Amino acid sequence: MDMFYRDWPYFPNDGPCGTSEQLVSPEKVTQPATRRIKRSGPAMTKKSKSSTASKILKLSVPSAKNTVVVEKHLNRKEERDGLQYKVLKAKRAQKKESQLLEEHDKKSREVLNQDLAVIETEKNRWEAMWDHELKATRQRVRELEEKKQDLEAFSKVLYNYRLTGIGESDVLAYMEACKPVI
């Protein structure tokens, strides 16, 4: 079999790829097959240029398979240029945009929920603090009212003592009881 592939370029009209004019030189045939590297963009190496050239050469050989490949390529090109391709492209872009908007809305909702949670926590903290302050203030008011009543009672006893001179023991008892107040 190696003999056949090594010798076939020299047979004039019966090679596997067609006539002898379409055959590739013997140097190209004896080279080992190399892996093709897919490249995108304008930068092409010698290897990718030569593989592109060999692909074009292979497709230029008339055969049923090559005809189908070329027709498929031309159909794709016509389809791309057609309105249907542009509509599909627009639909894809619209779908992607709606996905991005949905994702943005989801993120903004999450941020809003976090902000609301922080606000609610702060509100509860302040309300608890105000409740505590209010209770403390009410307690202080009660204590001050009790002291006021004690002082009013003491002032009455003292006034009576000054007027009449009676009730010295009551005055002393009130003074002992009201020491923290005075």
GROMACS .gro file of N, CA and C in nm:
model
  546
    1MET      N    1   0.082  -0.119   0.000
    1MET     CA    2   0.000   0.000   0.000
    1MET      C    3   0.086   0.125   0.000
    2ASP      N    4   0.195   0.126   0.081
    2ASP     CA    5   0.287   0.240   0.079
    2ASP      C    6   0.342   0.263  -0.061
    3MET      N    7   0.363   0.157  -0.129
    3MET     CA    8   0.417   0.165  -0.264
    3MET      C    9   0.321   0.240  -0.354
    4PHE      N   10   0.191   0.211  -0.338
    4PHE     CA   11   0.091   0.276  -0.422
    4PHE      C   12   0.091   0.428  -0.398
    5TYR      N   13   0.087   0.470  -0.269
    5TYR     CA   14   0.082   0.613  -0.241
    5TYR      C   15   0.211   0.683  -0.278
    6ARG      N   16   0.322   0.611  -0.268
    6ARG     CA   17   0.448   0.673  -0.306
    6ARG      C   18   0.457   0.688  -0.457
    7ASP      N   19   0.400   0.593  -0.532
    7ASP     CA   20   0.416   0.594  -0.677
    7ASP      C   21   0.300   0.658  -0.752
    8TRP      N   22   0.184   0.678  -0.690
    8TRP     CA   23   0.068   0.719  -0.769
    8TRP      C   24   0.082   0.853  -0.838
    9PRO      N   25   0.159   0.953  -0.787
    9PRO     CA   26   0.165   1.078  -0.862
    9PRO      C   27   0.228   1.062  -1.001
   10TYR      N   28   0.299   0.952  -1.023
   10TYR     CA   29   0.365   0.935  -1.151
   10TYR      C   30   0.277   0.869  -1.256
   11PHE      N   31   0.163   0.813  -1.213
   11PHE     CA   32   0.071   0.757  -1.311
   11PHE      C   33  -0.010   0.871  -1.370
   12PRO      N   34  -0.018   0.883  -1.499
   12PRO     CA   35  -0.074   1.003  -1.560
   12PRO      C   36  -0.223   1.027  -1.533
   13ASN      N   37  -0.313   0.930  -1.545
   13ASN     CA   38  -0.455   0.963  -1.542
   13ASN      C   39  -0.537   0.887  -1.439
   14ASP      N   40  -0.474   0.811  -1.352
   14ASP     CA   41  -0.557   0.730  -1.263
   14ASP      C   42  -0.516   0.743  -1.116
   15GLY      N   43  -0.489   0.861  -1.070
   15GLY     CA   44  -0.460   0.883  -0.928
   15GLY      C   45  -0.590   0.898  -0.849
   16PRO      N   46  -0.585   0.892  -0.717
   16PRO     CA   47  -0.707   0.902  -0.637
   16PRO      C   48  -0.772   1.041  -0.643
   17CYS      N   49  -0.697   1.143  -0.683
   17CYS     CA   50  -0.753   1.278  -0.686
   17CYS      C   51  -0.782   1.329  -0.827
   18GLY      N   52  -0.762   1.252  -0.928
   18GLY     CA   53  -0.794   1.299  -1.063
   18GLY      C   54  -0.676   1.286  -1.156
   19THR      N   55  -0.667   1.379  -1.252
   19THR     CA   56  -0.565   1.372  -1.356
   19THR      C   57  -0.430   1.419  -1.304
   20SER      N   58  -0.325   1.396  -1.381
   20SER     CA   59  -0.190   1.428  -1.337
   20SER      C   60  -0.167   1.578  -1.326
   21GLU      N   61  -0.243   1.660  -1.400
   21GLU     CA   62  -0.227   1.806  -1.389
   21GLU      C   63  -0.274   1.856  -1.252
   22GLN      N   64  -0.368   1.784  -1.192
   22GLN     CA   65  -0.424   1.827  -1.064
   22GLN      C   66  -0.349   1.769  -0.945
   23LEU      N   67  -0.252   1.684  -0.971
   23LEU     CA   68  -0.183   1.616  -0.862
   23LEU      C   69  -0.086   1.709  -0.791
   24VAL      N   70  -0.060   1.677  -0.665
   24VAL     CA   71   0.032   1.754  -0.583
   24VAL      C   72   0.171   1.698  -0.603
   25SER      N   73   0.273   1.780  -0.583
   25SER     CA   74   0.410   1.735  -0.603
   25SER      C   75   0.445   1.622  -0.504
   26PRO      N   76   0.543   1.536  -0.538
   26PRO     CA   77   0.579   1.423  -0.453
   26PRO      C   78   0.632   1.468  -0.315
   27GLU      N   79   0.694   1.587  -0.305
   27GLU     CA   80   0.745   1.633  -0.176
   27GLU      C   81   0.630   1.652  -0.077
   28LYS      N   82   0.520   1.707  -0.125
   28LYS     CA   83   0.405   1.732  -0.037
   28LYS      C   84   0.341   1.601   0.006
   29VAL      N   85   0.345   1.500  -0.080
   29VAL     CA   86   0.281   1.373  -0.050
   29VAL      C   87   0.358   1.299   0.059
   30THR      N   88   0.491   1.306   0.055
   30THR     CA   89   0.571   1.230   0.150
   30THR      C   90   0.583   1.298   0.286
   31GLN      N   91   0.540   1.425   0.299
   31GLN     CA   92   0.548   1.492   0.429
   31GLN      C   93   0.446   1.432   0.525
   32PRO      N   94   0.484   1.418   0.652
   32PRO     CA   95   0.388   1.363   0.749
   32PRO      C   96   0.275   1.464   0.775
   33ALA      N   97   0.160   1.411   0.806
   33ALA     CA   98   0.044   1.498   0.833
   33ALA      C   99   0.065   1.568   0.967
   34THR      N  100   0.041   1.698   0.967
   34THR     CA  101   0.055   1.776   1.091
   34THR      C  102  -0.082   1.816   1.141
   35ARG      N  103  -0.091   1.834   1.271
   35ARG     CA  104  -0.219   1.878   1.329
   35ARG      C  105  -0.245   2.022   1.291
   36ARG      N  106  -0.366   2.048   1.252
   36ARG     CA  107  -0.401   2.185   1.217
   36ARG      C  108  -0.441   2.260   1.343
   37ILE      N  109  -0.395   2.381   1.353
   37ILE     CA  110  -0.432   2.466   1.466
   37ILE      C  111  -0.534   2.566   1.416
   38LYS      N  112  -0.648   2.569   1.483
   38LYS     CA  113  -0.750   2.665   1.444
   38LYS      C  114  -0.707   2.803   1.489
   39ARG      N  115  -0.716   2.897   1.400
   39ARG     CA  116  -0.680   3.034   1.434
   39ARG      C  117  -0.796   3.124   1.400
   40SER      N  118  -0.811   3.225   1.482
   40SER     CA  119  -0.914   3.323   1.450
   40SER      C  120  -0.845   3.457   1.437
   41GLY      N  121  -0.897   3.537   1.352
   41GLY     CA  122  -0.840   3.670   1.334
   41GLY      C  123  -0.750   3.676   1.213
   42PRO      N  124  -0.692   3.794   1.189
   42PRO     CA  125  -0.614   3.815   1.067
   42PRO      C  126  -0.475   3.753   1.071
   43ALA      N  127  -0.422   3.723   1.190
   43ALA     CA  128  -0.285   3.671   1.198
   43ALA      C  129  -0.282   3.526   1.152
   44MET      N  130  -0.207   3.501   1.048
   44MET     CA  131  -0.194   3.363   0.997
   44MET      C  132  -0.047   3.329   0.986
   45THR      N  133  -0.013   3.210   1.032
   45THR     CA  134   0.126   3.165   1.021
   45THR      C  135   0.143   3.096   0.886
   46LYS      N  136   0.268   3.059   0.858
   46LYS     CA  137   0.294   2.987   0.733
   46LYS      C  138   0.217   2.856   0.731
   47LYS      N  139   0.211   2.792   0.849
   47LYS     CA  140   0.144   2.663   0.857
   47LYS      C  141  -0.005   2.678   0.825
   48SER      N  142  -0.069   2.780   0.885
   48SER     CA  143  -0.212   2.797   0.860
   48SER      C  144  -0.237   2.843   0.717
   49LYS      N  145  -0.144   2.922   0.660
   49LYS     CA  146  -0.159   2.963   0.520
   49LYS      C  147  -0.148   2.841   0.428
   50SER      N  148  -0.051   2.755   0.457
   50SER     CA  149  -0.032   2.638   0.371
   50SER      C  150  -0.149   2.542   0.387
   51SER      N  151  -0.203   2.530   0.510
   51SER     CA  152  -0.317   2.439   0.526
   51SER      C  153  -0.440   2.496   0.456
   52THR      N  154  -0.454   2.628   0.459
   52THR     CA  155  -0.566   2.690   0.386
   52THR      C  156  -0.549   2.668   0.236
   53ALA      N  157  -0.426   2.684   0.190
   53ALA     CA  158  -0.399   2.662   0.047
   53ALA      C  159  -0.426   2.518   0.009
   54SER      N  160  -0.385   2.424   0.093
   54SER     CA  161  -0.408   2.283   0.060
   54SER      C  162  -0.557   2.251   0.064
   55LYS      N  163  -0.630   2.316   0.154
   55LYS     CA  164  -0.774   2.294   0.160
   55LYS      C  165  -0.840   2.345   0.031
   56ILE      N  166  -0.794   2.462  -0.014
   56ILE     CA  167  -0.849   2.517  -0.139
   56ILE      C  168  -0.815   2.426  -0.255
   57LEU      N  169  -0.690   2.375  -0.256
   57LEU     CA  170  -0.650   2.282  -0.363
   57LEU      C  171  -0.737   2.157  -0.361
   58LYS      N  172  -0.763   2.105  -0.242
   58LYS     CA  173  -0.846   1.984  -0.232
   58LYS      C  174  -0.987   2.011  -0.282
   59LEU      N  175  -1.040   2.129  -0.248
   59LEU     CA  176  -1.176   2.161  -0.291
   59LEU      C  177  -1.183   2.191  -0.441
   60SER      N  178  -1.070   2.232  -0.500
   60SER     CA  179  -1.073   2.263  -0.643
   60SER      C  180  -1.077   2.138  -0.730
   61VAL      N  181  -1.047   2.023  -0.672
   61VAL     CA  182  -1.054   1.898  -0.747
   61VAL      C  183  -1.201   1.861  -0.763
   62PRO      N  184  -1.247   1.840  -0.887
   62PRO     CA  185  -1.389   1.810  -0.906
   62PRO      C  186  -1.424   1.671  -0.855
   63SER      N  187  -1.514   1.668  -0.756
   63SER     CA  188  -1.568   1.542  -0.706
   63SER      C  189  -1.702   1.573  -0.643
   64ALA      N  190  -1.781   1.469  -0.620
   64ALA     CA  191  -1.916   1.489  -0.564
   64ALA      C  192  -1.907   1.549  -0.423
   65LYS      N  193  -1.813   1.499  -0.344
   65LYS     CA  194  -1.799   1.548  -0.207
   65LYS      C  195  -1.759   1.695  -0.205
   66ASN      N  196  -1.660   1.730  -0.288
   66ASN     CA  197  -1.615   1.869  -0.293
   66ASN      C  198  -1.724   1.962  -0.343
   67THR      N  199  -1.803   1.917  -0.438
   67THR     CA  200  -1.914   1.998  -0.490
   67THR      C  201  -2.014   2.026  -0.379
   68VAL      N  202  -2.044   1.924  -0.300
   68VAL     CA  203  -2.138   1.942  -0.188
   68VAL      C  204  -2.083   2.042  -0.087
   69VAL      N  205  -1.953   2.031  -0.055
   69VAL     CA  206  -1.892   2.122   0.042
   69VAL      C  207  -1.896   2.265  -0.008
   70VAL      N  208  -1.862   2.285  -0.135
   70VAL     CA  209  -1.863   2.420  -0.192
   70VAL      C  210  -2.004   2.477  -0.195
   71GLU      N  211  -2.101   2.395  -0.236
   71GLU     CA  212  -2.240   2.442  -0.239
   71GLU      C  213  -2.289   2.479  -0.099
   72LYS      N  214  -2.253   2.397  -0.002
   72LYS     CA  215  -2.293   2.425   0.136
   72LYS      C  216  -2.235   2.559   0.182
   73HIS      N  217  -2.108   2.582   0.147
   73HIS     CA  218  -2.042   2.707   0.184
   73HIS      C  219  -2.112   2.826   0.117
   74LEU      N  220  -2.143   2.812  -0.011
   74LEU     CA  221  -2.210   2.921  -0.082
   74LEU      C  222  -2.350   2.945  -0.027
   75ASN      N  223  -2.420   2.836   0.009
   75ASN     CA  224  -2.553   2.852   0.068
   75ASN      C  225  -2.546   2.926   0.202
   76ARG      N  226  -2.445   2.892   0.280
   76ARG     CA  227  -2.429   2.962   0.408
   76ARG      C  228  -2.404   3.110   0.386
   77LYS      N  229  -2.322   3.140   0.286
   77LYS     CA  230  -2.290   3.280   0.257
   77LYS      C  231  -2.416   3.354   0.213
   78GLU      N  232  -2.496   3.292   0.127
   78GLU     CA  233  -2.621   3.355   0.083
   78GLU      C  234  -2.716   3.373   0.201
   79GLU      N  235  -2.720   3.272   0.288
   79GLU     CA  236  -2.809   3.280   0.405
   79GLU      C  237  -2.767   3.394   0.497
   80ARG      N  238  -2.636   3.409   0.513
   80ARG     CA  239  -2.587   3.518   0.599
   80ARG      C  240  -2.626   3.654   0.543
   81ASP      N  241  -2.618   3.664   0.411
   81ASP     CA  242  -2.652   3.791   0.348
   81ASP      C  243  -2.802   3.815   0.348
   82GLY      N  244  -2.878   3.711   0.362
   82GLY     CA  245  -3.024   3.722   0.354
   82GLY      C  246  -3.087   3.784   0.477
   83LEU      N  247  -3.211   3.818   0.462
   83LEU     CA  248  -3.288   3.883   0.569
   83LEU      C  249  -3.308   3.788   0.687
   84GLN      N  250  -3.325   3.660   0.658
   84GLN     CA  251  -3.352   3.564   0.764
   84GLN      C  252  -3.237   3.561   0.865
   85TYR      N  253  -3.115   3.566   0.815
   85TYR     CA  254  -2.999   3.566   0.903
   85TYR      C  255  -2.998   3.690   0.991
   86LYS      N  256  -3.030   3.804   0.930
   86LYS     CA  257  -3.031   3.930   1.006
   86LYS      C  258  -3.140   3.928   1.113
   87VAL      N  259  -3.254   3.869   1.081
   87VAL     CA  260  -3.363   3.858   1.179
   87VAL      C  261  -3.319   3.769   1.295
   88LEU      N  262  -3.259   3.655   1.263
   88LEU     CA  263  -3.211   3.565   1.368
   88LEU      C  264  -3.107   3.632   1.456
   89LYS      N  265  -3.018   3.708   1.392
   89LYS     CA  266  -2.914   3.779   1.465
   89LYS      C  267  -2.977   3.883   1.558
   90ALA      N  268  -3.077   3.954   1.509
   90ALA     CA  269  -3.146   4.055   1.591
   90ALA      C  270  -3.218   3.988   1.709
   91LYS      N  271  -3.281   3.872   1.682
   91LYS     CA  272  -3.350   3.801   1.790
   91LYS      C  273  -3.251   3.756   1.897
   92ARG      N  274  -3.136   3.705   1.853
   92ARG     CA  275  -3.034   3.663   1.950
   92ARG      C  276  -2.987   3.781   2.034
   93ALA      N  277  -2.964   3.894   1.967
   93ALA     CA  278  -2.920   4.014   2.040
   93ALA      C  279  -3.026   4.060   2.139
   94GLN      N  280  -3.152   4.055   2.096
   94GLN     CA  281  -3.262   4.097   2.184
   94GLN      C  282  -3.273   4.003   2.304
   95LYS      N  283  -3.258   3.873   2.279
   95LYS     CA  284  -3.265   3.775   2.387
   95LYS      C  285  -3.152   3.798   2.488
   96LYS      N  286  -3.032   3.823   2.436
   96LYS     CA  287  -2.917   3.847   2.524
   96LYS      C  288  -2.939   3.975   2.605
   97GLU      N  289  -2.992   4.078   2.539
   97GLU     CA  290  -3.017   4.204   2.608
   97GLU      C  291  -3.121   4.185   2.719
   98SER      N  292  -3.227   4.108   2.689
   98SER     CA  293  -3.330   4.084   2.792
   98SER      C  294  -3.271   4.004   2.908
   99GLN      N  295  -3.182   3.908   2.878
   99GLN     CA  296  -3.117   3.833   2.985
   99GLN      C  297  -3.032   3.924   3.072
  100LEU      N  298  -2.957   4.016   3.007
  100LEU     CA  299  -2.874   4.109   3.082
  100LEU      C  300  -2.960   4.201   3.169
  101LEU      N  301  -3.072   4.250   3.113
  101LEU     CA  302  -3.162   4.336   3.190
  101LEU      C  303  -3.222   4.261   3.309
  102GLU      N  304  -3.260   4.136   3.284
  102GLU     CA  305  -3.317   4.053   3.391
  102GLU      C  306  -3.214   4.031   3.502
  103GLU      N  307  -3.090   4.004   3.461
  103GLU     CA  308  -2.983   3.983   3.559
  103GLU      C  309  -2.957   4.112   3.639
  104HIS      N  310  -2.959   4.227   3.567
  104HIS     CA  311  -2.938   4.356   3.634
  104HIS      C  312  -3.052   4.384   3.731
  105ASP      N  313  -3.177   4.356   3.688
  105ASP     CA  314  -3.292   4.376   3.777
  105ASP      C  315  -3.281   4.287   3.900
  106LYS      N  316  -3.237   4.164   3.879
  106LYS     CA  317  -3.222   4.070   3.991
  106LYS      C  318  -3.119   4.123   4.091
  107LYS      N  319  -3.005   4.171   4.037
  107LYS     CA  320  -2.900   4.223   4.125
  107LYS      C  321  -2.948   4.348   4.198
  108SER      N  322  -3.018   4.437   4.127
  108SER     CA  323  -3.066   4.560   4.192
  108SER      C  324  -3.171   4.528   4.298
  109ARG      N  325  -3.255   4.425   4.272
  109ARG     CA  326  -3.352   4.384   4.374
  109ARG      C  327  -3.281   4.330   4.498
  110GLU      N  328  -3.175   4.251   4.477
  110GLU     CA  329  -3.098   4.198   4.590
  110GLU      C  330  -3.036   4.311   4.672
  111VAL      N  331  -2.979   4.410   4.602
  111VAL     CA  332  -2.918   4.524   4.672
  111VAL      C  333  -3.024   4.601   4.748
  112LEU      N  334  -3.140   4.622   4.685
  112LEU     CA  335  -3.249   4.693   4.750
  112LEU      C  336  -3.297   4.617   4.874
  113ASN      N  337  -3.310   4.485   4.863
  113ASN     CA  338  -3.351   4.404   4.978
  113ASN      C  339  -3.249   4.413   5.091
  114GLN      N  340  -3.120   4.412   5.056
  114GLN     CA  341  -3.016   4.426   5.158
  114GLN      C  342  -3.026   4.562   5.226
  115ASP      N  343  -3.046   4.668   5.145
  115ASP     CA  344  -3.059   4.802   5.202
  115ASP      C  345  -3.181   4.810   5.293
  116LEU      N  346  -3.292   4.751   5.250
  116LEU     CA  347  -3.412   4.753   5.333
  116LEU      C  348  -3.391   4.677   5.464
  117ALA      N  349  -3.318   4.566   5.457
  117ALA     CA  350  -3.289   4.489   5.578
  117ALA      C  351  -3.204   4.572   5.675
  118VAL      N  352  -3.105   4.643   5.621
  118VAL     CA  353  -3.020   4.727   5.706
  118VAL      C  354  -3.103   4.839   5.769
  119ILE      N  355  -3.189   4.902   5.688
  119ILE     CA  356  -3.274   5.010   5.738
  119ILE      C  357  -3.367   4.957   5.847
  120GLU      N  358  -3.426   4.841   5.824
  120GLU     CA  359  -3.517   4.782   5.923
  120GLU      C  360  -3.443   4.751   6.053
  121THR      N  361  -3.322   4.698   6.042
  121THR     CA  362  -3.242   4.667   6.161
  121THR      C  363  -3.211   4.795   6.240
  122GLU      N  364  -3.169   4.899   6.167
  122GLU     CA  365  -3.139   5.027   6.233
  122GLU      C  366  -3.263   5.085   6.299
  123LYS      N  367  -3.376   5.077   6.229
  123LYS     CA  368  -3.502   5.129   6.283
  123LYS      C  369  -3.537   5.056   6.413
  124ASN      N  370  -3.527   4.923   6.411
  124ASN     CA  371  -3.557   4.844   6.531
  124ASN      C  372  -3.461   4.878   6.645
  125ARG      N  373  -3.334   4.898   6.611
  125ARG     CA  374  -3.235   4.933   6.714
  125ARG      C  375  -3.268   5.068   6.777
  126TRP      N  376  -3.300   5.166   6.692
  126TRP     CA  377  -3.334   5.299   6.744
  126TRP      C  378  -3.464   5.295   6.825
  127GLU      N  379  -3.562   5.219   6.777
  127GLU     CA  380  -3.688   5.209   6.852
  127GLU      C  381  -3.664   5.146   6.989
  128ALA      N  382  -3.581   5.043   6.995
  128ALA     CA  383  -3.550   4.979   7.123
  128ALA      C  384  -3.479   5.078   7.215
  129MET      N  385  -3.386   5.155   7.157
  129MET     CA  386  -3.314   5.253   7.237
  129MET      C  387  -3.410   5.361   7.289
  130TRP      N  388  -3.500   5.408   7.202
  130TRP     CA  389  -3.597   5.510   7.243
  130TRP      C  390  -3.691   5.456   7.350
  131ASP      N  391  -3.734   5.330   7.333
  131ASP     CA  392  -3.821   5.269   7.435
  131ASP      C  393  -3.750   5.264   7.570
  132HIS      N  394  -3.622   5.225   7.567
  132HIS     CA  395  -3.545   5.220   7.690
  132HIS      C  396  -3.533   5.359   7.752
  133GLU      N  397  -3.501   5.458   7.667
  133GLU     CA  398  -3.489   5.596   7.716
  133GLU      C  399  -3.621   5.646   7.773
  134LEU      N  400  -3.730   5.613   7.703
  134LEU     CA  401  -3.863   5.657   7.748
  134LEU      C  402  -3.897   5.595   7.883
  135LYS      N  403  -3.869   5.466   7.899
  135LYS     CA  404  -3.894   5.400   8.027
  135LYS      C  405  -3.810   5.462   8.138
  136ALA      N  406  -3.682   5.488   8.107
  136ALA     CA  407  -3.593   5.549   8.207
  136ALA      C  408  -3.642   5.689   8.244
  137THR      N  409  -3.687   5.765   8.144
  137THR     CA  410  -3.737   5.900   8.170
  137THR      C  411  -3.863   5.896   8.255
  138ARG      N  412  -3.953   5.805   8.223
  138ARG     CA  413  -4.076   5.793   8.302
  138ARG      C  414  -4.044   5.756   8.447
  139GLN      N  415  -3.949   5.665   8.464
  139GLN     CA  416  -3.908   5.626   8.600
  139GLN      C  417  -3.851   5.746   8.674
  140ARG      N  418  -3.768   5.823   8.606
  140ARG     CA  419  -3.707   5.942   8.667
  140ARG      C  420  -3.814   6.044   8.704
  141VAL      N  421  -3.915   6.061   8.616
  141VAL     CA  422  -4.025   6.153   8.645
  141VAL      C  423  -4.101   6.108   8.769
  142ARG      N  424  -4.127   5.976   8.778
  142ARG     CA  425  -4.196   5.924   8.896
  142ARG      C  426  -4.116   5.953   9.025
  143GLU      N  427  -3.985   5.926   9.018
  143GLU     CA  428  -3.900   5.951   9.134
  143GLU      C  429  -3.902   6.098   9.173
  144LEU      N  430  -3.894   6.186   9.071
  144LEU     CA  431  -3.894   6.330   9.100
  144LEU      C  432  -4.028   6.375   9.157
  145GLU      N  433  -4.138   6.316   9.108
  145GLU     CA  434  -4.270   6.351   9.162
  145GLU      C  435  -4.281   6.308   9.309
  146GLU      N  436  -4.227   6.189   9.341
  146GLU     CA  437  -4.228   6.143   9.480
  146GLU      C  438  -4.147   6.238   9.569
  147LYS      N  439  -4.030   6.279   9.519
  147LYS     CA  440  -3.947   6.372   9.596
  147LYS      C  441  -4.018   6.506   9.613
  148LYS      N  442  -4.089   6.549   9.508
  148LYS     CA  443  -4.163   6.675   9.514
  148LYS      C  444  -4.271   6.667   9.623
  149GLN      N  445  -4.342   6.551   9.623
  149GLN     CA  446  -4.446   6.534   9.725
  149GLN      C  447  -4.386   6.534   9.866
  150ASP      N  448  -4.270   6.465   9.879
  150ASP     CA  449  -4.203   6.464  10.010
  150ASP      C  450  -4.162   6.605  10.052
  151LEU      N  451  -4.108   6.681   9.958
  151LEU     CA  452  -4.065   6.818   9.990
  151LEU      C  453  -4.185   6.908  10.023
  152GLU      N  454  -4.296   6.887   9.950
  152GLU     CA  455  -4.417   6.966   9.980
  152GLU      C  456  -4.468   6.935  10.121
  153ALA      N  457  -4.467   6.807  10.157
  153ALA     CA  458  -4.511   6.768  10.292
  153ALA      C  459  -4.417   6.827  10.397
  154PHE      N  460  -4.286   6.821  10.371
  154PHE     CA  461  -4.189   6.878  10.465
  154PHE      C  462  -4.206   7.029  10.478
  155SER      N  463  -4.233   7.095  10.365
  155SER     CA  464  -4.252   7.240  10.371
  155SER      C  465  -4.376   7.277  10.452
  156LYS      N  466  -4.482   7.195  10.443
  156LYS     CA  467  -4.604   7.220  10.522
  156LYS      C  468  -4.575   7.204  10.672
  157VAL      N  469  -4.503   7.096  10.706
  157VAL     CA  470  -4.470   7.072  10.847
  157VAL      C  471  -4.382   7.185  10.900
  158LEU      N  472  -4.284   7.226  10.821
  158LEU     CA  473  -4.193   7.333  10.862
  158LEU      C  474  -4.269   7.465  10.878
  159TYR      N  475  -4.360   7.492  10.787
  159TYR     CA  476  -4.441   7.615  10.792
  159TYR      C  477  -4.527   7.616  10.919
  160ASN      N  478  -4.591   7.500  10.948
  160ASN     CA  479  -4.673   7.489  11.070
  160ASN      C  480  -4.587   7.508  11.196
  161TYR      N  481  -4.466   7.453  11.193
  161TYR     CA  482  -4.377   7.465  11.309
  161TYR      C  483  -4.339   7.611  11.331
  162ARG      N  484  -4.313   7.682  11.222
  162ARG     CA  485  -4.276   7.823  11.233
  162ARG      C  486  -4.392   7.906  11.287
  163LEU      N  487  -4.512   7.874  11.240
  163LEU     CA  488  -4.628   7.952  11.282
  163LEU      C  489  -4.665   7.924  11.429
  164THR      N  490  -4.670   7.798  11.459
  164THR     CA  491  -4.722   7.761  11.591
  164THR      C  492  -4.614   7.723  11.690
  165GLY      N  493  -4.502   7.673  11.643
  165GLY     CA  494  -4.397   7.626  11.731
  165GLY      C  495  -4.423   7.486  11.781
  166ILE      N  496  -4.531   7.426  11.736
  166ILE     CA  497  -4.565   7.290  11.777
  166ILE      C  498  -4.521   7.193  11.667
  167GLY      N  499  -4.474   7.073  11.701
  167GLY     CA  500  -4.439   6.969  11.605
  167GLY      C  501  -4.291   6.964  11.574
  168GLU      N  502  -4.208   6.988  11.675
  168GLU     CA  503  -4.064   6.983  11.654
  168GLU      C  504  -4.020   6.842  11.619
  169SER      N  505  -4.079   6.744  11.682
  169SER     CA  506  -4.044   6.604  11.652
  169SER      C  507  -4.081   6.566  11.509
  170ASP      N  508  -4.195   6.620  11.460
  170ASP     CA  509  -4.235   6.593  11.320
  170ASP      C  510  -4.133   6.652  11.223
  171VAL      N  511  -4.087   6.771  11.253
  171VAL     CA  512  -3.989   6.836  11.165
  171VAL      C  513  -3.860   6.755  11.163
  172LEU      N  514  -3.815   6.711  11.278
  172LEU     CA  515  -3.692   6.631  11.284
  172LEU      C  516  -3.710   6.497  11.212
  173ALA      N  517  -3.828   6.437  11.226
  173ALA     CA  518  -3.855   6.310  11.156
  173ALA      C  519  -3.853   6.331  11.005
  174TYR      N  520  -3.913   6.437  10.957
  174TYR     CA  521  -3.911   6.466  10.813
  174TYR      C  522  -3.770   6.494  10.765
  175MET      N  523  -3.694   6.564  10.847
  175MET     CA  524  -3.557   6.595  10.805
  175MET      C  525  -3.474   6.467  10.794
  176GLU      N  526  -3.494   6.374  10.884
  176GLU     CA  527  -3.424   6.245  10.876
  176GLU      C  528  -3.468   6.167  10.753
  177ALA      N  529  -3.599   6.169  10.725
  177ALA     CA  530  -3.653   6.093  10.610
  177ALA      C  531  -3.613   6.156  10.477
  178CYS      N  532  -3.598   6.288  10.475
  178CYS     CA  533  -3.572   6.357  10.348
  178CYS      C  534  -3.426   6.391  10.328
  179LYS      N  535  -3.335   6.334  10.404
  179LYS     CA  536  -3.193   6.365  10.386
  179LYS      C  537  -3.147   6.342  10.241
  180PRO      N  538  -3.181   6.228  10.180
  180PRO     CA  539  -3.135   6.209  10.041
  180PRO      C  540  -3.194   6.313   9.946
  181VAL      N  541  -3.314   6.361   9.976
  181VAL     CA  542  -3.379   6.458   9.887
  181VAL      C  543  -3.310   6.592   9.898
  182ILE      N  544  -3.280   6.634  10.021
  182ILE     CA  545  -3.219   6.765  10.044
  182ILE      C  546  -3.072   6.752  10.016
   0.00000   0.00000   0.00000
